[in-house]
mmCIF file of C-alpha atoms in Angstrom:
data_model
loop_
_atom_site.group_PDB
_atom_site.id
_atom_site.type_symbol
_atom_site.label_atom_id
_atom_site.label_comp_id
_atom_site.label_asym_id
_atom_site.label_seq_id
_atom_site.Cartn_x
_atom_site.Cartn_y
_atom_site.Cartn_z
ATOM 1 C CA MET A 1 295.725 32.214 27.783
ATOM 2 C CA GLN A 2 296.670 28.971 28.958
ATOM 3 C CA ARG A 3 294.125 26.392 30.110
ATOM 4 C CA PRO A 4 295.131 24.609 33.536
ATOM 5 C CA ALA A 5 296.854 21.668 33.201
ATOM 6 C CA TRP A 6 294.068 20.169 35.450
ATOM 7 C CA ASP A 7 291.493 20.069 32.756
ATOM 8 C CA ASP A 8 293.073 18.124 30.077
ATOM 9 C CA TYR A 9 294.132 15.279 32.980
ATOM 10 C CA PHE A 10 290.306 15.764 34.117
ATOM 11 C CA MET A 11 288.490 16.135 30.837
ATOM 12 C CA GLU A 12 291.295 12.763 29.496
ATOM 13 C CA ILE A 13 289.070 11.355 32.750
ATOM 14 C CA THR A 14 285.494 11.837 31.695
ATOM 15 C CA GLY A 15 286.471 9.958 28.723
ATOM 16 C CA VAL A 16 287.594 6.871 30.563
ATOM 17 C CA VAL A 17 284.491 6.834 32.195
ATOM 18 C CA SER A 18 282.552 7.466 29.553
ATOM 19 C CA ARG A 19 283.616 3.701 28.113
ATOM 20 C CA ARG A 20 281.208 2.214 30.918
ATOM 21 C CA SER A 21 278.574 3.894 28.683
ATOM 22 C CA THR A 22 275.496 1.269 27.957
ATOM 23 C CA CYS A 23 273.807 3.933 25.874
ATOM 24 C CA LEU A 24 273.352 2.833 22.489
ATOM 25 C CA ARG A 25 273.555 6.592 20.647
ATOM 26 C CA ARG A 26 276.242 8.355 22.724
ATOM 27 C CA GLN A 27 278.731 7.806 25.554
ATOM 28 C CA VAL A 28 278.903 10.676 27.749
ATOM 29 C CA GLY A 29 281.724 10.412 31.190
ATOM 30 C CA ALA A 30 281.020 12.851 33.792
ATOM 31 C CA LEU A 31 283.055 14.231 36.889
ATOM 32 C CA ILE A 32 282.534 16.142 39.495
ATOM 33 C CA VAL A 33 285.956 17.754 40.696
ATOM 34 C CA ARG A 34 286.269 20.495 43.889
ATOM 35 C CA ASP A 35 290.163 21.150 44.687
ATOM 36 C CA HIS A 36 291.235 19.485 42.517
ATOM 37 C CA ARG A 37 290.275 16.198 44.235
ATOM 38 C CA ILE A 38 287.465 13.624 42.083
ATOM 39 C CA LEU A 39 284.331 13.841 43.857
ATOM 40 C CA ALA A 40 281.680 11.296 42.197
ATOM 41 C CA THR A 41 281.641 10.289 38.503
ATOM 42 C CA GLY A 42 278.727 9.129 36.219
ATOM 43 C CA TYR A 43 277.822 7.964 32.952
ATOM 44 C CA ASN A 44 274.900 7.433 31.136
ATOM 45 C CA GLY A 45 273.041 4.139 31.246
ATOM 46 C CA ALA A 46 269.999 2.125 32.878
ATOM 47 C CA PRO A 47 269.772 2.205 36.426
ATOM 48 C CA ALA A 48 270.832 -0.060 38.625
ATOM 49 C CA GLY A 49 269.800 -3.495 38.203
ATOM 50 C CA MET A 50 267.979 -2.812 35.029
ATOM 51 C CA ARG A 51 268.512 -4.086 31.482
ATOM 52 C CA HIS A 52 270.863 -2.007 29.504
ATOM 53 C CA CYS A 53 269.841 -0.570 26.581
ATOM 54 C CA LEU A 54 272.773 -2.626 24.912
ATOM 55 C CA GLU A 55 270.277 -5.702 25.818
ATOM 56 C CA ILE A 56 267.315 -4.765 24.415
ATOM 57 C CA GLY A 57 267.628 -1.879 21.990
ATOM 58 C CA CYS A 58 266.568 1.800 22.193
ATOM 59 C CA LEU A 59 263.512 3.042 22.084
ATOM 60 C CA ARG A 60 264.516 6.728 20.924
ATOM 61 C CA GLU A 61 265.889 5.147 17.941
ATOM 62 C CA LYS A 62 263.153 2.808 16.993
ATOM 63 C CA ARG A 63 260.913 5.821 16.978
ATOM 64 C CA GLY A 64 263.170 7.834 15.253
ATOM 65 C CA ILE A 65 263.433 10.688 17.951
ATOM 66 C CA PRO A 66 266.392 13.412 17.228
ATOM 67 C CA SER A 67 268.819 14.219 19.394
ATOM 68 C CA GLY A 68 268.359 16.882 22.091
ATOM 69 C CA GLU A 69 264.366 15.551 22.100
ATOM 70 C CA ARG A 70 261.556 13.380 24.196
ATOM 71 C CA HIS A 71 264.275 12.478 26.952
ATOM 72 C CA GLU A 72 261.373 11.286 28.793
ATOM 73 C CA LEU A 73 261.646 8.201 26.311
ATOM 74 C CA CYS A 74 264.669 7.009 27.381
ATOM 75 C CA ARG A 75 265.581 4.240 29.929
ATOM 76 C CA GLY A 76 269.015 5.910 30.413
ATOM 77 C CA LEU A 77 270.033 8.526 33.003
ATOM 78 C CA HIS A 78 272.379 11.220 31.456
ATOM 79 C CA ALA A 79 276.612 10.613 32.964
ATOM 80 C CA GLU A 80 275.088 13.737 35.011
ATOM 81 C CA GLN A 81 272.826 12.742 36.776
ATOM 82 C CA ASN A 82 274.489 9.902 37.893
ATOM 83 C CA ALA A 83 277.340 11.199 39.225
ATOM 84 C CA LEU A 84 274.548 13.912 41.530
ATOM 85 C CA LEU A 85 272.939 10.865 41.933
ATOM 86 C CA GLN A 86 276.663 9.295 43.412
ATOM 87 C CA ALA A 87 277.584 11.948 45.710
ATOM 88 C CA ALA A 88 274.111 12.265 46.988
ATOM 89 C CA VAL A 89 274.174 8.452 47.768
ATOM 90 C CA HIS A 90 277.609 8.676 49.757
ATOM 91 C CA GLY A 91 276.744 11.900 51.315
ATOM 92 C CA ILE A 92 279.715 14.294 49.466
ATOM 93 C CA SER A 93 279.267 18.073 49.518
ATOM 94 C CA ILE A 94 279.670 19.100 46.074
ATOM 95 C CA ALA A 95 278.842 21.780 46.270
ATOM 96 C CA LYS A 96 281.244 24.909 44.596
ATOM 97 C CA GLY A 97 282.615 22.315 42.483
ATOM 98 C CA VAL A 98 283.320 21.958 38.880
ATOM 99 C CA PHE A 99 281.521 19.383 36.434
ATOM 100 C CA TYR A 100 283.727 17.863 33.984
ATOM 101 C CA VAL A 101 281.477 16.497 30.922
ATOM 102 C CA THR A 102 282.868 14.726 27.786
ATOM 103 C CA HIS A 103 279.317 16.503 26.664
ATOM 104 C CA GLN A 104 277.561 20.217 27.253
ATOM 105 C CA PRO A 105 274.186 18.685 29.789
ATOM 106 C CA CYS A 106 271.490 19.378 28.101
ATOM 107 C CA VAL A 107 268.813 21.239 29.836
ATOM 108 C CA LEU A 108 267.602 18.739 32.366
ATOM 109 C CA CYS A 109 270.744 18.450 33.848
ATOM 110 C CA ALA A 110 271.777 21.932 33.281
ATOM 111 C CA LYS A 111 268.868 22.498 36.298
ATOM 112 C CA MET A 112 270.395 19.697 38.528
ATOM 113 C CA ILE A 113 273.866 21.539 37.963
ATOM 114 C CA ALA A 114 272.346 24.589 38.887
ATOM 115 C CA ASN A 115 270.446 23.141 41.701
ATOM 116 C CA ALA A 116 273.750 21.672 43.464
ATOM 117 C CA CYS A 117 275.274 25.117 43.522
ATOM 118 C CA ILE A 118 278.258 23.933 40.769
ATOM 119 C CA SER A 119 280.064 27.198 39.625
ATOM 120 C CA LYS A 120 281.640 25.966 36.662
ATOM 121 C CA VAL A 121 281.233 23.010 33.630
ATOM 122 C CA VAL A 122 284.204 22.217 31.655
ATOM 123 C CA TYR A 123 282.984 20.185 28.840
ATOM 124 C CA ARG A 124 283.808 18.851 25.383
ATOM 125 C CA GLY A 125 281.548 17.871 22.570
ATOM 126 C CA ASP A 126 278.524 20.071 21.517
ATOM 127 C CA TYR A 127 274.318 19.238 22.543
ATOM 128 C CA PRO A 128 271.556 20.524 20.295
ATOM 129 C CA ASP A 129 270.287 22.058 23.202
ATOM 130 C CA PRO A 130 270.157 25.990 23.609
ATOM 131 C CA LEU A 131 268.124 26.092 26.391
ATOM 132 C CA ALA A 132 270.537 24.821 28.345
ATOM 133 C CA LEU A 133 272.582 27.358 27.958
ATOM 134 C CA ASP A 134 270.135 29.720 28.539
ATOM 135 C CA ILE A 135 270.303 27.700 32.302
ATOM 136 C CA PHE A 136 273.836 28.124 33.012
ATOM 137 C CA LYS A 137 273.866 32.139 32.337
ATOM 138 C CA GLU A 138 271.075 32.969 34.004
ATOM 139 C CA SER A 139 272.051 30.296 37.009
ATOM 140 C CA GLY A 140 276.163 32.175 36.583
ATOM 141 C CA ILE A 141 277.482 28.739 36.474
ATOM 142 C CA GLU A 142 280.706 29.673 34.057
ATOM 143 C CA LEU A 143 280.665 27.236 31.118
ATOM 144 C CA VAL A 144 283.761 26.399 29.210
ATOM 145 C CA ARG A 145 283.991 24.400 25.878
ATOM 146 C CA PHE A 146 286.988 22.209 26.384
ATOM 147 C CA LYS A 147 289.049 22.749 22.835
ATOM 148 C CA ASP A 148 291.373 19.992 22.409
ATOM 149 C CA ILE A 149 295.141 21.386 21.233
#
């Protein structure tokens, strides 16, 4: 089965959005789309007005914390969280929308995505968080791994 051309288009845009990331470990970009319209975007980085890891370093890196663990020690927000917050700040309904993300969401983001009534998540890169996969399955959110052709 051939995938929709829109998936290619939106996944390309997630890559562009990810270039705004200020994370030293992983650059992630996210879009929330409904009816082929981009409703919100997000990238991972420190909250607005705060110093970024590019400026002060990464506490998780300094402590040798592996990817996918101890999220609470990171000063940055995930791309998915920033996209959800952008929609909220601007009063944009995202129910039944599709999330396009450069990487599989973590369990924290999976729970937020489920509560936001997102219908589908399309992602490119893996992330070491099997609990997130369980959340998506139980919540009935379609999870699609995007493969480059």
